[in-house]
XYZ file of C-alpha atoms in Angstrom:
157
model
C 117.526 174.894 155.394
C 114.213 173.917 153.965
C 112.828 170.400 154.115
C 113.139 170.029 150.411
C 116.872 170.463 150.439
C 117.654 167.804 153.033
C 120.223 165.414 151.615
C 119.265 161.752 151.500
C 121.076 159.326 153.732
C 122.971 156.466 152.142
C 120.483 153.898 153.492
C 117.625 155.581 151.652
C 119.277 155.606 148.250
C 117.713 153.193 145.748
C 119.929 150.318 144.548
C 120.677 150.015 140.890
C 118.749 147.275 139.056
C 121.939 145.404 138.139
C 122.773 144.801 141.772
C 119.274 143.415 142.438
C 119.605 140.983 139.529
C 122.958 139.739 140.808
C 121.522 138.918 144.177
C 118.880 136.527 142.643
C 121.285 134.653 140.348
C 121.741 131.735 142.703
C 118.270 131.851 144.187
C 116.084 128.761 144.367
C 113.098 130.598 142.952
C 113.747 129.614 139.329
C 114.437 125.891 138.895
C 114.829 125.516 135.135
C 115.043 121.724 135.222
C 112.147 121.058 137.557
C 109.153 119.223 136.189
C 105.858 121.063 136.327
C 103.582 120.013 139.140
C 100.067 118.754 138.766
C 97.986 116.492 136.602
C 97.488 119.178 133.966
C 101.111 118.972 132.849
C 100.958 115.179 132.654
C 97.725 115.305 130.661
C 99.173 117.901 128.279
C 102.298 115.805 127.766
C 100.226 112.675 127.105
C 97.992 114.544 124.650
C 101.033 115.917 122.791
C 102.640 112.488 122.647
C 99.432 110.926 121.260
C 99.068 113.697 118.665
C 102.658 113.273 117.466
C 102.232 109.496 117.312
C 99.072 109.766 115.194
C 100.698 112.263 112.814
C 103.756 110.045 112.359
C 101.569 106.999 111.779
C 99.526 108.860 109.157
C 102.667 110.022 107.316
C 104.079 106.492 107.394
C 100.870 105.024 105.969
C 100.810 107.635 103.206
C 104.383 106.788 102.252
C 103.578 103.075 102.180
C 100.491 103.700 100.057
C 102.579 105.576 97.519
C 105.647 103.316 97.545
C 106.455 101.493 94.343
C 109.216 99.171 93.247
C 110.693 98.300 89.889
C 111.531 94.618 89.589
C 113.696 93.205 86.802
C 113.330 89.440 86.361
C 115.311 86.851 84.408
C 113.141 84.025 83.123
C 114.878 80.893 81.809
C 113.049 78.248 79.763
C 113.712 74.493 79.774
C 114.308 74.157 76.039
C 116.243 76.319 73.570
C 113.422 76.121 70.997
C 110.868 77.729 73.296
C 109.356 80.962 71.903
C 110.444 83.639 74.374
C 108.747 86.424 72.396
C 105.363 84.763 72.922
C 106.247 84.217 76.584
C 107.085 87.921 76.959
C 103.773 88.952 75.416
C 101.870 86.516 77.651
C 103.608 87.762 80.807
C 102.988 91.406 79.911
C 99.302 90.614 79.394
C 98.996 89.479 83.048
C 97.126 91.856 85.307
C 96.904 92.261 89.057
C 95.691 95.002 91.359
C 99.260 95.718 92.493
C 100.901 95.811 89.061
C 101.177 99.348 87.752
C 102.719 98.439 84.404
C 105.102 96.069 82.665
C 108.180 97.432 80.911
C 107.638 98.273 77.255
C 110.774 96.479 76.140
C 112.245 93.123 77.010
C 115.605 91.519 76.257
C 116.699 88.086 75.131
C 120.202 87.237 76.296
C 122.110 84.032 75.563
C 122.848 81.762 78.521
C 124.559 78.631 77.141
C 124.094 75.897 74.530
C 121.584 77.919 72.535
C 119.335 78.660 75.505
C 118.387 82.294 75.961
C 116.866 84.019 78.953
C 114.091 86.597 78.912
C 114.648 89.793 80.895
C 111.468 91.711 81.688
C 110.662 94.524 84.137
C 107.553 95.481 86.080
C 106.558 98.349 88.379
C 104.434 97.303 91.345
C 102.696 98.919 94.322
C 104.477 97.524 97.382
C 101.388 97.344 99.590
C 99.328 95.359 97.100
C 101.680 92.771 95.632
C 105.031 91.205 96.448
C 107.802 89.713 94.354
C 106.692 86.225 95.357
C 103.157 86.929 94.155
C 104.397 87.922 90.707
C 106.739 84.945 90.342
C 103.942 82.632 91.514
C 101.576 84.109 88.907
C 104.116 83.477 86.143
C 104.964 79.984 87.401
C 101.300 78.973 87.607
C 100.633 79.986 84.040
C 103.888 78.722 82.473
C 105.097 76.068 84.929
C 105.798 73.467 82.205
C 107.897 75.848 80.109
C 109.885 77.858 82.668
C 112.924 76.445 84.419
C 113.526 79.369 86.805
C 112.706 82.971 87.567
C 115.471 85.034 89.143
C 115.269 88.596 90.395
C 118.005 90.538 88.646
C 117.320 93.784 90.482
C 114.730 95.514 92.612
C 114.651 99.223 93.339
C 112.275 101.749 94.874
C 110.663 104.150 92.434
């Protein structure tokens, strides 16, 4: 027999790769839930957290800058003879940095005993003006003629 034809002993045979993988399944080498060691991981996590916070803050500010509301108000005068058409024109002529525009139309609805109420709408920028600011503006200008201002509805635009 030549040396090339010598059969291999069972101890010298290579193991299949599947058997090697099965042996390492329960090994402690790969801890999937372990936290990475070192200050680098902590610094990277802190930097990522700060970046995400700044991005979220920027998106939130942009949304607030763009947010608008439509407010529908009911304005009731003291006396039935009061000219609500002139009142509507005077209110729509009011300007403020936060007022985008007043509604083109307005309504006069009867309340009781000949008194009517004026219904008018306005679109405002939420960051620049509030409902209280608008009602205060109207009350300051027409405080002797207006009995009350009620908010009929308010919705985001």
